[in-house]
């Protein structure tokens, strides 16, 4: 018997929870009998989820573009001098708690989605850069030599040898970055950004555990689904690379 | 011509920040946003001498690479940071007006960016000076002494962040203590569960996949969600067994914080324990068996010492991560530095936010350095 991929039931559960939360009102009313309002209804969970996803999506896109570009630059001969600086920045930057980055961005740039977006993009840069450098570095020197031997240009080697071979490691870095961003975006509700963290924050400040539970369930499930999807993508890229190598061999 | 392009980029970035942003800002009270203090006022008269070390950094990119240049750059960067702190304190004192006691002078964006660029210049120079990680960390700590001395000795007491500190130094001390206590308390269950689990994963290879799958999913759940998810079950548990409440267990506060932190910490600890044990060379174990050591002796005398550096690296990840997560735990009433940050965010009091953020980052950086140092020393010993 073929086992069902856990990604499928998790994704179905997420969609059902996001769209069908109002239907669970009687359940929450039963679980929290003292609560006059057992369901978070100020915003629909669909709009919160979409806001959350667009904040994470835009910031992660910026992180990936800039992070991969920086990593490519510091692994070229012309940028090699900057490699230790990039390594110091990514290592030191990751000791900064995400909450600290968020808390600094707000007073400097003001409340609202833009400072949160910048904070998330900056913080998300670090794992992407680190992983891309590691991925390009682990390409065997012999493979690079062989590509040069058959007359490939440096750009050709980068685009057709280094980046494809580094892809599974780069995707692992993007996965870390996106997962951290999903969590930090939830905390961004404390600085007035509408995300899935909002029901949790509203629930915590208003002693409404039902709200907290609803927000936590949706955002936790969302993170798990995204993580599983990245896991599949990483596995797919690994197989794709092996197939390519097998074909050329 | 340009001998050190990295330093040149840092200098250009610092100059750009100095032109665009303000070094200090001045506001009528702590809640209003400040007006930038013009550079003319900041650099009035002989005060501008505080920026003298910057000349070395400006020349640095064009000096020949060598120990003397790198040493000079590191010293100049340290002197510049100390000089800027002193300068900020002096300007704030001179702007203080007895008629407007509520007025506040705060660090501006240019101060922070100049300080970060100087720190990066020092780090770059130290990396070029020595490859020895322990020596590098020691020198970095030494270079930070002047800045720490100036802050501790009250040179910047006229600045807003120190006024926030003076207004609530008892609360601040309690927050730091709580923050550290939560991390220490988290380490007990983390190590008690994580170390045996890591050993189990190492000994029974088949268990690795399911255990890591579960720990990985936990690590994925956003911190605020995991804290939130623990509230309802813990509250129900206490309602069911009121004796637990007398032990100090409750749905909000320190209990869910420590449980959540432990859950997050298990992945790096189990992973590094198993990886450390797996990295012990089979030859070393064979040799120990050859001289007649028992399994227990081999474990204590060979496997544990050789696995320790990897385990310490995992511990470093755990502790640094816990410092940040504990700040988020303030949302569920666990206290700590996060409480100061969120209080500042709610009141839009920037310097109160900074009073929480600066020590938070400081604790994370110090924990990172201390455990890196411990790891380097262990590695040197087992060589």
Tab-separated table of C-alpha atoms in Angstrom, chain A residues 68-219:
chain	number	residue	atom	x	y	z
A	68	UNK	CA	21.585	34.835	-3.965
A	69	UNK	CA	23.103	37.873	-5.731
A	70	UNK	CA	25.361	38.633	-2.736
A	71	UNK	CA	26.415	34.982	-2.485
A	72	UNK	CA	27.229	34.826	-6.216
A	73	UNK	CA	29.267	38.036	-5.913
A	74	UNK	CA	31.397	36.847	-2.966
A	75	UNK	CA	32.141	33.505	-4.634
A	76	UNK	CA	33.458	35.190	-7.870
A	77	UNK	CA	37.150	36.091	-8.106
A	78	UNK	CA	36.266	39.818	-8.162
A	79	UNK	CA	34.252	39.621	-4.931
A	80	UNK	CA	36.311	37.110	-3.001
A	81	UNK	CA	37.764	39.852	-0.751
A	82	UNK	CA	34.248	40.471	0.593
A	83	UNK	CA	33.642	36.844	1.541
A	84	UNK	CA	34.862	37.145	5.190
A	85	UNK	CA	32.728	40.288	5.648
A	86	UNK	CA	29.666	38.485	4.261
A	87	UNK	CA	30.354	35.534	6.549
A	88	UNK	CA	30.778	37.805	9.585
A	89	UNK	CA	27.559	39.646	8.737
A	90	UNK	CA	25.483	36.499	8.216
A	91	UNK	CA	26.855	34.820	11.355
A	92	UNK	CA	26.592	37.916	13.568
A	93	UNK	CA	23.242	38.883	12.056
A	94	UNK	CA	21.727	35.546	12.992
A	95	UNK	CA	22.617	36.032	16.648
A	96	UNK	CA	20.291	39.060	16.501
A	97	UNK	CA	16.877	37.828	17.686
A	98	UNK	CA	14.226	38.396	14.941
A	99	UNK	CA	12.091	40.205	17.496
A	100	UNK	CA	14.964	42.694	18.045
A	101	UNK	CA	15.174	43.429	14.298
A	102	UNK	CA	11.423	44.019	14.231
A	103	UNK	CA	11.522	46.196	17.348
A	104	UNK	CA	14.327	48.366	15.939
A	105	UNK	CA	12.714	48.734	12.499
A	106	UNK	CA	9.507	50.157	13.906
A	107	UNK	CA	10.903	53.155	15.796
A	108	UNK	CA	13.274	53.945	12.933
A	109	UNK	CA	10.757	53.576	10.097
A	110	UNK	CA	7.359	53.929	11.744
A	111	UNK	CA	4.470	51.553	12.401
A	112	UNK	CA	2.792	49.566	9.631
A	113	UNK	CA	3.575	46.921	7.035
A	114	UNK	CA	6.592	48.616	5.365
A	115	UNK	CA	9.001	48.517	8.363
A	116	UNK	CA	7.932	44.922	9.041
A	117	UNK	CA	8.556	44.090	5.388
A	118	UNK	CA	12.060	45.599	5.504
A	119	UNK	CA	12.885	43.870	8.813
A	120	UNK	CA	11.712	40.493	7.492
A	121	UNK	CA	13.556	40.895	4.187
A	122	UNK	CA	16.807	41.879	5.944
A	123	UNK	CA	16.629	39.038	8.442
A	124	UNK	CA	15.595	36.519	5.787
A	125	UNK	CA	18.667	37.466	3.718
A	126	UNK	CA	21.082	35.814	6.133
A	127	UNK	CA	20.147	32.103	5.779
A	128	UNK	CA	19.770	32.499	1.989
A	129	UNK	CA	23.225	34.057	1.575
A	130	UNK	CA	24.820	31.520	3.931
A	131	UNK	CA	23.247	28.541	2.140
A	132	UNK	CA	23.981	29.815	-1.364
A	133	UNK	CA	27.669	30.361	-0.520
A	134	UNK	CA	27.810	26.864	1.034
A	135	UNK	CA	25.998	25.355	-1.973
A	136	UNK	CA	28.317	26.932	-4.544
A	137	UNK	CA	31.387	26.026	-2.446
A	138	UNK	CA	30.452	22.344	-2.308
A	139	UNK	CA	30.436	22.026	-6.117
A	140	UNK	CA	33.481	19.773	-6.714
A	141	UNK	CA	36.451	21.612	-8.248
A	142	UNK	CA	36.729	18.783	-10.812
A	143	UNK	CA	33.241	19.490	-12.149
A	144	UNK	CA	34.099	23.178	-12.563
A	145	UNK	CA	37.369	22.268	-14.297
A	146	UNK	CA	35.564	19.884	-16.666
A	147	UNK	CA	33.015	22.596	-17.568
A	148	UNK	CA	35.872	25.027	-18.273
A	149	UNK	CA	37.599	22.294	-20.289
A	150	UNK	CA	34.665	21.898	-22.668
A	151	UNK	CA	34.792	25.648	-23.264
A	152	UNK	CA	31.990	26.990	-21.033
A	153	UNK	CA	32.163	30.683	-20.134
A	154	UNK	CA	32.227	31.720	-16.431
A	155	UNK	CA	28.568	32.823	-16.746
A	156	UNK	CA	27.702	29.496	-18.375
A	157	UNK	CA	29.434	27.581	-15.561
A	158	UNK	CA	27.496	29.624	-12.974
A	159	UNK	CA	24.111	29.218	-14.669
A	160	UNK	CA	24.383	25.639	-15.895
A	161	UNK	CA	26.735	23.947	-13.413
A	162	UNK	CA	27.144	25.795	-10.099
A	163	UNK	CA	23.600	27.053	-9.462
A	164	UNK	CA	21.793	23.818	-10.498
A	165	UNK	CA	24.158	21.701	-8.376
A	166	UNK	CA	23.797	24.125	-5.464
A	167	UNK	CA	19.995	24.285	-5.839
A	168	UNK	CA	19.062	21.755	-3.102
A	169	UNK	CA	21.262	23.585	-0.552
A	170	UNK	CA	19.948	26.992	-1.683
A	171	UNK	CA	16.365	25.728	-1.324
A	172	UNK	CA	17.189	24.530	2.214
A	173	UNK	CA	18.378	28.081	3.020
A	174	UNK	CA	15.245	29.613	1.504
A	175	UNK	CA	13.160	27.168	3.555
A	176	UNK	CA	14.824	28.302	6.809
A	177	UNK	CA	14.372	31.916	5.792
A	178	UNK	CA	10.677	31.535	4.892
A	179	UNK	CA	9.857	29.567	8.070
A	180	UNK	CA	11.539	32.207	10.256
A	181	UNK	CA	9.666	34.906	8.337
A	182	UNK	CA	6.288	33.197	8.874
A	183	UNK	CA	6.967	33.256	12.625
A	184	UNK	CA	8.305	36.807	12.682
A	185	UNK	CA	5.366	38.036	10.567
A	186	UNK	CA	3.048	36.643	13.266
A	187	UNK	CA	4.894	38.681	15.916
A	188	UNK	CA	4.621	41.736	13.639
A	189	UNK	CA	1.003	41.986	14.789
A	190	UNK	CA	2.377	43.513	17.997
A	191	UNK	CA	3.465	46.514	15.921
A	192	UNK	CA	0.125	46.903	14.203
A	193	UNK	CA	0.535	44.759	11.083
A	194	UNK	CA	-2.465	42.643	10.103
A	195	UNK	CA	-1.283	39.018	10.031
A	196	UNK	CA	-2.405	35.710	11.533
A	197	UNK	CA	-0.690	36.853	14.736
A	198	UNK	CA	-3.492	39.392	15.286
A	199	UNK	CA	-6.062	36.990	16.819
A	200	UNK	CA	-3.292	35.714	19.126
A	201	UNK	CA	-2.268	39.216	20.233
A	202	UNK	CA	-5.889	40.366	20.631
A	203	UNK	CA	-6.664	37.165	22.540
A	204	UNK	CA	-3.649	37.510	24.826
A	205	UNK	CA	-4.359	41.139	25.713
A	206	UNK	CA	-8.086	40.462	26.152
A	207	UNK	CA	-7.732	37.160	28.060
A	208	UNK	CA	-9.596	35.348	25.280
A	209	UNK	CA	-7.888	31.971	24.956
A	210	UNK	CA	-10.260	30.966	22.136
A	211	UNK	CA	-8.850	33.717	19.873
A	212	UNK	CA	-5.306	32.657	20.780
A	213	UNK	CA	-6.063	29.043	19.916
A	214	UNK	CA	-7.666	29.943	16.553
A	215	UNK	CA	-4.768	32.140	15.432
A	216	UNK	CA	-2.153	29.678	16.689
A	217	UNK	CA	-3.770	26.711	14.930
A	218	UNK	CA	-3.948	28.456	11.549
A	219	UNK	CA	-0.441	29.937	11.637
